[in-house]
Coordinates of C-alpha atoms in Angstrom, one line a residue:
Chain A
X1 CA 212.5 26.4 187.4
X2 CA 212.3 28.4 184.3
X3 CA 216.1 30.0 183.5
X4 CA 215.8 33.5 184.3
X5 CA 216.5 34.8 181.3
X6 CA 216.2 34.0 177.6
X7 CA 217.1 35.5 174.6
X8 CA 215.7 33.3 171.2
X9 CA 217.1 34.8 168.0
X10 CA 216.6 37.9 168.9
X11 CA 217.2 41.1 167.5
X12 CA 217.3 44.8 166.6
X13 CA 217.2 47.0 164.2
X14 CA 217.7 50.7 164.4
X15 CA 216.0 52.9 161.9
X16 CA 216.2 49.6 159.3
X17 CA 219.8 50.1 158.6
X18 CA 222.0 47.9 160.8
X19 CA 221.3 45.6 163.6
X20 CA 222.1 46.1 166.7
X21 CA 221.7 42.8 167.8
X22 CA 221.6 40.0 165.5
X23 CA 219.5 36.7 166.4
X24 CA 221.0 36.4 169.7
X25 CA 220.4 33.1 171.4
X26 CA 220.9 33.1 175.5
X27 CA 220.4 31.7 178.2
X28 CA 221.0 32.3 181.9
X29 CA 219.9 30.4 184.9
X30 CA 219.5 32.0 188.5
X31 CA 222.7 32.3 191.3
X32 CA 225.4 33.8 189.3
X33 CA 227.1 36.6 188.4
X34 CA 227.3 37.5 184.7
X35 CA 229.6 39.7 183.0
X36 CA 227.9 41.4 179.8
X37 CA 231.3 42.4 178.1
X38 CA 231.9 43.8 174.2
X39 CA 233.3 46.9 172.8
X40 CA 231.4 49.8 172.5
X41 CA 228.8 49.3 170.2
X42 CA 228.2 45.8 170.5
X43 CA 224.7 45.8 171.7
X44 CA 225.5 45.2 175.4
X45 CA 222.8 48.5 175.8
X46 CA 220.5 47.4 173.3
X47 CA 220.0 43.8 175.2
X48 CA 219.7 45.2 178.4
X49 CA 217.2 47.8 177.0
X50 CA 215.5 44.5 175.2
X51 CA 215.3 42.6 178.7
X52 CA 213.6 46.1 180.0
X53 CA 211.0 46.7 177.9
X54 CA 212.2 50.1 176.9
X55 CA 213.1 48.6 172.8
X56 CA 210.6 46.5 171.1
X57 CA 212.4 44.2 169.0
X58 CA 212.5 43.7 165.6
X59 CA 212.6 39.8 165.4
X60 CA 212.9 36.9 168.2
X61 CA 212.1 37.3 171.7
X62 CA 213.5 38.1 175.2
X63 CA 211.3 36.1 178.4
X64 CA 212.3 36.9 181.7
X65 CA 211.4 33.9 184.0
X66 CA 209.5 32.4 180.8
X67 CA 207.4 35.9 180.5
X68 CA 207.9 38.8 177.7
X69 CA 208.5 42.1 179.1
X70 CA 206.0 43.4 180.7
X71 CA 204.4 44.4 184.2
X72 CA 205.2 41.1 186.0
X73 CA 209.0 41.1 184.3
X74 CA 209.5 44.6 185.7
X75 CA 208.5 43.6 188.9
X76 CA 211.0 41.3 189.2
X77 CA 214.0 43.0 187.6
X78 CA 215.8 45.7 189.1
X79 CA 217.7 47.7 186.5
X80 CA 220.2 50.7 186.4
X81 CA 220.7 52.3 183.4
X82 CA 223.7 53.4 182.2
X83 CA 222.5 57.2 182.4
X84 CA 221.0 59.6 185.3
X85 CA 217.2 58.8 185.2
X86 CA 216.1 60.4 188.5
X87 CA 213.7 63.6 189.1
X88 CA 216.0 66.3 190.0
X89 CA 213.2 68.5 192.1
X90 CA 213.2 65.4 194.2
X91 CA 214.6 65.4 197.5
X92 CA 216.7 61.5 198.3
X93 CA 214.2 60.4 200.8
X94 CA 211.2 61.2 198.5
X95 CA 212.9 59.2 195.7
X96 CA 213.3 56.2 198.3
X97 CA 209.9 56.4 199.4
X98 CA 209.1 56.6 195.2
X99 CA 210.7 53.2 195.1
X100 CA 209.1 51.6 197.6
X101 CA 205.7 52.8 196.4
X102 CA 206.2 51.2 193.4
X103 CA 208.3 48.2 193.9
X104 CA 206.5 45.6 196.3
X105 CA 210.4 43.9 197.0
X106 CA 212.2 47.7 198.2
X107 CA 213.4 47.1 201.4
X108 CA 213.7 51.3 203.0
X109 CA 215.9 50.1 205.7
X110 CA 218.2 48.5 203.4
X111 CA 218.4 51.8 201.4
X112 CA 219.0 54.0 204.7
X113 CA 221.5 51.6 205.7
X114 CA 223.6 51.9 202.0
X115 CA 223.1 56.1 202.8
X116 CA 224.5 55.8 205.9
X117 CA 227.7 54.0 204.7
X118 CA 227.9 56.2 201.5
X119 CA 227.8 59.3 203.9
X120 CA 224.3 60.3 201.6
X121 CA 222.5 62.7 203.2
X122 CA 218.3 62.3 203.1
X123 CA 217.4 65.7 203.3
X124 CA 219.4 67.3 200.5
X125 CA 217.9 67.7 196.7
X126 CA 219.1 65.2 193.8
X127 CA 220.1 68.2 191.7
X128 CA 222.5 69.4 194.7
X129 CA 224.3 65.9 194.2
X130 CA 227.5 65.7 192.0
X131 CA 227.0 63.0 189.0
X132 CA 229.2 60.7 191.0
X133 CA 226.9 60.3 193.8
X134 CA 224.1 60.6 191.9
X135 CA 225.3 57.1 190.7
X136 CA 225.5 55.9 193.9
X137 CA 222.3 56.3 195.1
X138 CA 220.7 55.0 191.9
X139 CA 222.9 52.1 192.5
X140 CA 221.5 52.1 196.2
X141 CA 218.1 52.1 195.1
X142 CA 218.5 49.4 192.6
X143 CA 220.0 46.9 195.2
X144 CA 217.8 47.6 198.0
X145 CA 215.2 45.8 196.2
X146 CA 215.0 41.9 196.7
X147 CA 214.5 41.2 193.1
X148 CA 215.3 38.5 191.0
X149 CA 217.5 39.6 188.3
X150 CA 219.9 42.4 188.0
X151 CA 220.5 44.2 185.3
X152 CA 223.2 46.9 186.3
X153 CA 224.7 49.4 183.0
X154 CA 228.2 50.3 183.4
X155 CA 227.3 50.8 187.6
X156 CA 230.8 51.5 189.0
X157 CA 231.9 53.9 185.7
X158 CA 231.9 57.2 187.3
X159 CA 232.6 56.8 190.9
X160 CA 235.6 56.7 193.0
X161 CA 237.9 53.5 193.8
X162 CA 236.8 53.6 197.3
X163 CA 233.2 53.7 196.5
X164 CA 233.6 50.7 193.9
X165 CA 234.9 48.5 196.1
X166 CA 231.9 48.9 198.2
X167 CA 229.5 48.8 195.6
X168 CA 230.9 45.3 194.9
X169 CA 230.7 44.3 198.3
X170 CA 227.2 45.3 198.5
X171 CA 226.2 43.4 195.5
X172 CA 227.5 40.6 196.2
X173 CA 226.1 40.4 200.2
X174 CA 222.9 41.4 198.5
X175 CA 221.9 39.4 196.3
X176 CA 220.5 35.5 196.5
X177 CA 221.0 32.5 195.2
X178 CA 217.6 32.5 193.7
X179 CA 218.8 35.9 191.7
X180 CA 221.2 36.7 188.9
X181 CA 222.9 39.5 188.3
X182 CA 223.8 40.8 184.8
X183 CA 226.0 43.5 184.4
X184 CA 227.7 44.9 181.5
X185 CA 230.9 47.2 181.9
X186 CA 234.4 48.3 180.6
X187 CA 236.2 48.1 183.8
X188 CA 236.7 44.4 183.7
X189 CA 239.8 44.3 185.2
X190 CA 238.1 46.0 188.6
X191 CA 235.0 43.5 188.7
X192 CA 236.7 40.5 187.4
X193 CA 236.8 38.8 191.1
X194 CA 232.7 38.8 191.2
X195 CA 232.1 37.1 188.3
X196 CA 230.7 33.5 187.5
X197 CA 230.5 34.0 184.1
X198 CA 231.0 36.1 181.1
X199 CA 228.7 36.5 178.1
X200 CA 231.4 38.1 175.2
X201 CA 229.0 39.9 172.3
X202 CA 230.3 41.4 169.0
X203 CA 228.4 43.5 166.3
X204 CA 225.1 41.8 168.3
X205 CA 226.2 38.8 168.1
X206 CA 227.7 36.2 170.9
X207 CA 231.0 35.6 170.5
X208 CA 231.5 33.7 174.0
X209 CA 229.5 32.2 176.7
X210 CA 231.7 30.4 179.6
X211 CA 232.3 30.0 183.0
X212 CA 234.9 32.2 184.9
X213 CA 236.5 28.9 185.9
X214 CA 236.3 27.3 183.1
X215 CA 238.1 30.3 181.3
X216 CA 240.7 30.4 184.2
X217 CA 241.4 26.6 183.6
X218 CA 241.2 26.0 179.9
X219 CA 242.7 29.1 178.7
X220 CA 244.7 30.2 181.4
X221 CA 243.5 33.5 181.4
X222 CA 242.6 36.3 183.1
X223 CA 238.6 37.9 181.6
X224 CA 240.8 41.1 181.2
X225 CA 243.2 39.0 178.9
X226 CA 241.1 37.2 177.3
X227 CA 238.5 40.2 176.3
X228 CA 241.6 42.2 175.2
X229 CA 242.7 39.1 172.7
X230 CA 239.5 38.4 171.4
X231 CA 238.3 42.0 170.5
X232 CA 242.0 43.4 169.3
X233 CA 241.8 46.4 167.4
Chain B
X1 CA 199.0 51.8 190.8
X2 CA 197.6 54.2 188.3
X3 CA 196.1 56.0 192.1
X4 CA 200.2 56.3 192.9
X5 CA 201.4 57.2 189.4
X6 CA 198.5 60.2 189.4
X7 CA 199.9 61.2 192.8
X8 CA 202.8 61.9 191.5
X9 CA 201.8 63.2 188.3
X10 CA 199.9 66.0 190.2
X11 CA 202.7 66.4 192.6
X12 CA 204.9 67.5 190.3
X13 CA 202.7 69.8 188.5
X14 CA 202.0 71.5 191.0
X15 CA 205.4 72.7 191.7
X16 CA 204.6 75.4 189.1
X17 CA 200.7 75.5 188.0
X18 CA 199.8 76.5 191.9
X19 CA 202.8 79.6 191.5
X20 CA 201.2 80.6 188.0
X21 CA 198.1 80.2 189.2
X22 CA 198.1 82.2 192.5
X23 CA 199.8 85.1 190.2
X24 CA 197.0 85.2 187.7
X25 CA 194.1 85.4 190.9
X26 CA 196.5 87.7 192.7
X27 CA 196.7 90.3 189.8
X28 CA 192.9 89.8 189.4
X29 CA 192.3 90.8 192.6
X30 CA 194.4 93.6 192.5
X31 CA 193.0 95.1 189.0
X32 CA 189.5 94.9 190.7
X33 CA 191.0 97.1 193.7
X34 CA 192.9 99.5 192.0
X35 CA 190.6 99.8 188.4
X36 CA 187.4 98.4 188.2
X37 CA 186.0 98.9 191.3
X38 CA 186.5 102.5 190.7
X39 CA 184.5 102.6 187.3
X40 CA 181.0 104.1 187.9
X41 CA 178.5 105.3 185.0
X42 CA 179.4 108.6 186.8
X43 CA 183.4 108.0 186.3
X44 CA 183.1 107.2 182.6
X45 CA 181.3 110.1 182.1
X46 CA 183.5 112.3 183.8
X47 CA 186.5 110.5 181.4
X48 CA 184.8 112.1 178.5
X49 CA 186.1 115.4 179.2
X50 CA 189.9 114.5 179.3
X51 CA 190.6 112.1 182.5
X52 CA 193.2 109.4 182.1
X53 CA 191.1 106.5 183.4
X54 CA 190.4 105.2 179.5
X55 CA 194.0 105.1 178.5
X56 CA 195.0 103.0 181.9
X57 CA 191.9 100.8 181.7
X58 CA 193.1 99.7 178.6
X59 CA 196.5 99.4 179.2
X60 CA 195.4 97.4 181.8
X61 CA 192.8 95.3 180.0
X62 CA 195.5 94.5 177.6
X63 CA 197.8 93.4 179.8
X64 CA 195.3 91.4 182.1
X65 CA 194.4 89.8 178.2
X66 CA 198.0 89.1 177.5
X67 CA 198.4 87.5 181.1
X68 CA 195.5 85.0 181.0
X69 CA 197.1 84.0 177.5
X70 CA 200.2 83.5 178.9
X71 CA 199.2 81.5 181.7
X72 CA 197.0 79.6 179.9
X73 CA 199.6 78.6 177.4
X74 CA 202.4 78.4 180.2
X75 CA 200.1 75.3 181.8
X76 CA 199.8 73.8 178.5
X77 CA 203.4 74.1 178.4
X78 CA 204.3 73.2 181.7
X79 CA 201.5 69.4 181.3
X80 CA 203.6 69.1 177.8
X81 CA 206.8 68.9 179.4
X82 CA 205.8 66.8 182.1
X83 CA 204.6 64.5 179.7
X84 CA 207.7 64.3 177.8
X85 CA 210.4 64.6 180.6
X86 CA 208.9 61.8 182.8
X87 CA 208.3 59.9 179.8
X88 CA 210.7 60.0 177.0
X89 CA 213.5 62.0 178.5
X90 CA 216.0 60.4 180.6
X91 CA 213.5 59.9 183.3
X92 CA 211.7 57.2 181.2
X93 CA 214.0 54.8 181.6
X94 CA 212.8 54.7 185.6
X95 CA 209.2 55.5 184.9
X96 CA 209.1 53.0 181.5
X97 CA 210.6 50.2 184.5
X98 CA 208.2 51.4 187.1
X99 CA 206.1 47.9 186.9
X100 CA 202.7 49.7 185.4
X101 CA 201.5 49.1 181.5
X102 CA 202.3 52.1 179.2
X103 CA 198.4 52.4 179.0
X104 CA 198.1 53.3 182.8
X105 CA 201.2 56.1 182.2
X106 CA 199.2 57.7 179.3
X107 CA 195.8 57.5 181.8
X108 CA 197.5 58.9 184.5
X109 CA 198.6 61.7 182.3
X110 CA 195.8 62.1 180.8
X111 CA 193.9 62.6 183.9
X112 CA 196.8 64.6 185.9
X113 CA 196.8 66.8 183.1
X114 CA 193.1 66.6 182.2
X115 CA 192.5 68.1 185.8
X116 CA 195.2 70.5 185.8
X117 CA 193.9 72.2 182.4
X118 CA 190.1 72.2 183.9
X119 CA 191.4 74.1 186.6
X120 CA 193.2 76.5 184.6
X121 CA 190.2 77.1 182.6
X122 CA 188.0 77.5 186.1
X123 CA 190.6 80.2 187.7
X124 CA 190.8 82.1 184.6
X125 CA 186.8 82.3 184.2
X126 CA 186.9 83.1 188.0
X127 CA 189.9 85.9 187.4
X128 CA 187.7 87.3 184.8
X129 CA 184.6 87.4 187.4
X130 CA 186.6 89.2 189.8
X131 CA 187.9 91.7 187.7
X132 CA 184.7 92.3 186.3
X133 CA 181.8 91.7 188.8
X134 CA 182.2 95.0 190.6
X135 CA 178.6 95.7 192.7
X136 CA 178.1 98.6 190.3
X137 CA 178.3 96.0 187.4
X138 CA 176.4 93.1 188.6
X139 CA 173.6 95.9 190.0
X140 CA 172.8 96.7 186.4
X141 CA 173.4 93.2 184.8
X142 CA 170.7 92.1 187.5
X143 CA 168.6 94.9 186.1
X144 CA 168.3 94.0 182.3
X145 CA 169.2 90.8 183.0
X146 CA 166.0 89.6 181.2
X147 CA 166.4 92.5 178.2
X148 CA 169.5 91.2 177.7
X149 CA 168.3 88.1 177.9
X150 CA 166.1 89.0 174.9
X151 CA 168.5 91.1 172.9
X152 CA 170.7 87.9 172.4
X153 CA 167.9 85.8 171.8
X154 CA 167.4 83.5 174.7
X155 CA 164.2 83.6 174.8
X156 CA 161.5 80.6 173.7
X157 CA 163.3 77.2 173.8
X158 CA 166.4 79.1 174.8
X159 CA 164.7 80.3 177.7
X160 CA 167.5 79.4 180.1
X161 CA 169.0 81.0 183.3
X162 CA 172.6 82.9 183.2
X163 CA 173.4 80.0 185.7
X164 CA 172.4 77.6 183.3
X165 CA 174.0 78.9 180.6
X166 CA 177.7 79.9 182.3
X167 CA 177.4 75.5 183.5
X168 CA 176.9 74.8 180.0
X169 CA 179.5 77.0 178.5
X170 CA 182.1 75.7 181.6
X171 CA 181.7 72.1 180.7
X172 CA 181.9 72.9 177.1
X173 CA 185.2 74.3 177.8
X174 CA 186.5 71.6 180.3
X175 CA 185.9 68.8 177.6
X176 CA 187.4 71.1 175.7
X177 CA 190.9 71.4 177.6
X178 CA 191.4 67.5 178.5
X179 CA 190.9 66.8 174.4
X180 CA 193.4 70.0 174.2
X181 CA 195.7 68.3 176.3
X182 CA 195.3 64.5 174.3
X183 CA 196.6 66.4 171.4
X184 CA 199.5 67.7 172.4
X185 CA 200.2 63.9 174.1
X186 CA 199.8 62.8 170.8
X187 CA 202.3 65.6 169.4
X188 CA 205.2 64.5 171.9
X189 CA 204.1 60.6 171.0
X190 CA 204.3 61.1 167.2
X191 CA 207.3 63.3 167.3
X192 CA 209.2 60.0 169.1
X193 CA 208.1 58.5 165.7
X194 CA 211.2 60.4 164.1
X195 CA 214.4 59.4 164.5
X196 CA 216.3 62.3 165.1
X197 CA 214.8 65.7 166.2
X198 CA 212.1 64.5 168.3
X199 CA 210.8 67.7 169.8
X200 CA 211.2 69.4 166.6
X201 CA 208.8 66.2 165.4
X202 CA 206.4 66.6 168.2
X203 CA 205.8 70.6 167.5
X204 CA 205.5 69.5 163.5
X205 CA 203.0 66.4 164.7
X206 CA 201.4 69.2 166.9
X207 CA 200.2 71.8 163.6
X208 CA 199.5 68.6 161.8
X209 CA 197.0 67.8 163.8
X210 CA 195.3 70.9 164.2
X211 CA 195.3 72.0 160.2
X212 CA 193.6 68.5 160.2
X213 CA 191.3 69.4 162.9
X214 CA 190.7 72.9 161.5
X215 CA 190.5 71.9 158.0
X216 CA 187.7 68.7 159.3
X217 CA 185.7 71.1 161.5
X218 CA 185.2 73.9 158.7
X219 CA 184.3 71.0 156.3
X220 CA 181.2 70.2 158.6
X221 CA 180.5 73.1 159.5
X222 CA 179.7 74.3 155.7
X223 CA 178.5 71.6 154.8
X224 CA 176.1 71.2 158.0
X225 CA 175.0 75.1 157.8
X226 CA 175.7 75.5 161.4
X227 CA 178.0 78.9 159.8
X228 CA 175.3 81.5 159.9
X229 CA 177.1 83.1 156.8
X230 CA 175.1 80.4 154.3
X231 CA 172.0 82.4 155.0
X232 CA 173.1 84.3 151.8
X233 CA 170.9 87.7 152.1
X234 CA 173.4 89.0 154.6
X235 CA 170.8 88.4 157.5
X236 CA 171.7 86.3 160.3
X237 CA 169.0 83.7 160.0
X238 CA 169.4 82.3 163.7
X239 CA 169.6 84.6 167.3
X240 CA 172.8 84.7 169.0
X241 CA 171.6 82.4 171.0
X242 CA 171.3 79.9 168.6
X243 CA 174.3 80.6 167.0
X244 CA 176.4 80.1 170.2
X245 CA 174.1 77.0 171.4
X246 CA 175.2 75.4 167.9
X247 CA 179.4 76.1 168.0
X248 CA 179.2 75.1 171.7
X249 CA 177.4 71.8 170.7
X250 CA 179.7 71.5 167.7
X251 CA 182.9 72.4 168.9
X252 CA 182.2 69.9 171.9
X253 CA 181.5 67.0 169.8
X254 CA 184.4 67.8 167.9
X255 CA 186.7 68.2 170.9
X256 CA 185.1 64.5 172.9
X257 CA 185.6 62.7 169.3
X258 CA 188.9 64.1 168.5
X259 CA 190.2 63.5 171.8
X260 CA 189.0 59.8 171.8
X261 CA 190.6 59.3 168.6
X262 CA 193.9 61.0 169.4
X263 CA 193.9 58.5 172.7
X264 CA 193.2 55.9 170.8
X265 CA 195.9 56.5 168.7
X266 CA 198.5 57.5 171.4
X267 CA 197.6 54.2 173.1
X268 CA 198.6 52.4 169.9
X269 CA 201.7 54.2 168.9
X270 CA 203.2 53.6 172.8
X271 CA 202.5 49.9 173.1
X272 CA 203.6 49.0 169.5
X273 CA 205.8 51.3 168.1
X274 CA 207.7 53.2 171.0
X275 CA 211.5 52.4 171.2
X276 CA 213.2 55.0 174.1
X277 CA 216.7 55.5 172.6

């Protein structure tokens, strides 16, 4: 099986001054958790823009499954971008059935389900919603798809304790073995306990690439700790 | 998928374009109550002498005018924005993921928007009927028809019916609106080009393009002698008729290679250069 994602020297350059990422080299195979960390500024959103065909790059290449972004990748990855991107004329039960128009792998009952638990009403308009549950939802409509890698943005920024800790529960009972989940965040501390591995990147470059375990073991240290050590201001 | 993207293309124009829309028809129907119905030869004539009919017919025929401009810019506006929003706003980054080609979003666009601006252009002819076609005016058009007819030379090989003539002049217009609205695509697609102000950049990519248009089209047109002012001794040298037969034959050939160059282009500049930052 191809791994599901593969960056080869691959890079990007804003407006031909600096790179945003620099000839990254990456690879991740299927059934783990990954933890995208770095400063701000490090790229983490550039990569996961690269892996979603909304950058072209300037040099090297990302494949998804062995394919360049594209309509197959995108029907395979289910992303959440660090930012609001839903219709707000729509009403949350048109936006689910938008979803599973589009995406073959959106399973609605698994959406209604998440609703429920998040005490989301159907009926009400997006624009009624405060920016906190707006997250939610997204986040609910990104995991209700069976997909095969997860790209998730900085998901649990803006919403409450309560909430995070079922966001986390939901990805993890969610997803597959034959999946991966990438997801880049500052709150490492709160997320640390789902992770199989972290991918460290600096001025778009890849300063670490390690197991959880093998971090916990060799170093001694907690992701927290270490990120803290290795990007002192 | 491009049936679903469409679907919701139209959808969401329609939220406003039906609203506009029912407005212009509404005050067209009320205009045709309230003045023109009540214009007679015998009315006018009466006016003469000091009643205020002229002065509120055109008050009114200059604020009908000023509607129809406004709605017809307001729909331009209102594709425009669609276009941008679902595109290039934050929205993009769900309908840039939806798992369709960028070429199949600029289709779907197109023809959304294509559809929406050949109905504008229907409902405003069809506003202008109603507030015109009063019985009194269609009984008198129906009698000269074929002196008038004459008078603006369709006569000969422009012996054509008015039938014929409004089908000709609708299409005209139709191709006419989906190139309109492939240019101003192209506007909001070039103005991405810039790094910064991007809507300022798409309103700057916007007069660009139509100085270049204007600038092309007057080039032929001199240089073709379809411009009845080359004649020289001041005469018109061609009938009315064959003045408008040329501009609409022109104008559409300008507007069907335009717009396939401006798609063209559009199509390039999304799948090659388009980064949404």
């Amino acid at each position: 099986m191809k791994p599901i994602l593969e960056c080869r020297e691959l890079s990007k350059k804003y407006n031909n001054i600096s790179y945003a990422l620099n000839s990254l080299n990456l690879t991740l195979e299927r059934g783990q958790i990954v933890g995208l960390l770095g400063p701000n500024g490090s790229g983490k959103t550039t990569l996961i823009k690269l892996i979603n065909g909304l950058l072209i790059p300037t040099g090297g290449e990302v494949l998804i499954d062995g394919m360049a972004p594209g309509v197959k990748t995108k029907k395979i990855v289910s992303y959440l971008p660090e930012r609001t991107y839903l219709d707000e004329s729509m009403k949350v039960k048109d936006i689910i059935s938008y979803f599973a128009d589009f995406y073959d792998d959106f399973v609605t009952e698994r959406a209604y389900q998440m609703l429920r638990d998040l005490e989301i009403r159907a009926e009400v308009r997006l624009r009624t919603l405060s920016k906190g549950t707006k997250e939610k939802l997204q986040l609910i409509l990104v995991m209700s798809r069976d997909a095969s890698l997860y790209v998730l943005d900085e998901p649990i920024g803006g919403v409450d304790p309560a909430a995070r800790d079922y966001i986390l529960r939901t990805i993890l009972t969610n997803y597959n073995e034959d999946a991966a989940i990438l997801l880049s965040t500052h709150l490492i501390h709160d997320i640390e306990n789902i992770l199989d591995r972290v991918v460290f990147i600096r001025q778009g470059q890849l300063a670490l690439n390690a197991t959880v375990d093998e971090i916990r073991m060799e170093q001694g240290k907690s992701i927290d700790s270490l990120f803290r050590e290795v990007f002192r201001c | 998928m491009l049936g679903k993207l469409i679907k919701y293309d139209i959808k969401s124009l329609n939220r406003f374009l039906i609203i506009i829309h029912g407005v212009l028809l509404l005050s067209a129907v009320l205009i045709r109550i309230f003045f023109t119905e009540k214009i007679t030869a015998e009315s006018l004539l009466e006016s003469e002498t000091g009643s205020a009919i002229p002065f509120m017919l055109v008050m009114t025929i200059i604020l009908y005018s000023l509607l129809v401009t406004c709605i017809s810019f307001a729909t331009g506006l209102i594709i425009t924005v669609r276009f941008y929003k679902n595109l290039f706003s934050d929205e993009g980054y769900l309908s840039q993921t939806l798992p369709v080609t960028r070429g199949q979003h600029l289709l779907s666009k197109t023809i959304s928007g294509g559809i929406w601006s050949c109905i504008d252009t229907f409902l405003v002819f069809l506003s202008l009927y109603i507030v015109l076609a009063t019985p009194d005016i269609t009984g008198l058009f129906r009698q000269y028809a074929p002196e008038i007819q004459a008078e603006l030379g369709f006569t000969g090989s422009y012996q054509m019916s008015f039938a014929v003539i409004t089908a000709v002049f609708l299409l005209s217009s139709f191709i006419g609106a989906i190139s309109n609205v492939i240019m101003y695509y192209t506007s909001v697609i070039l103005g991405q080009l810039f790094s910064g102000h991007r809507v300022v950049g798409a309103v700057a990519a916007y007069f660009a393009i139509t100085g270049v248009l204007a600038i092309l089209s007057s080039a032929v047109m001199l240089i073709s002698g379809i411009f009845p002012m080359m004649t020289g001794d001041g005469i018109m040298s061609i009938s009315p008729a064959g003045y408008m037969k040329n501009m609409i034959l022109f104008t559409t050939i300008l507007s069907i290679v335009s717009g396939a160059g401006l798609y063209a282009l559009s199509y390039w500049v999304m799948n090659k250069k388009l980064n949404l930052v």
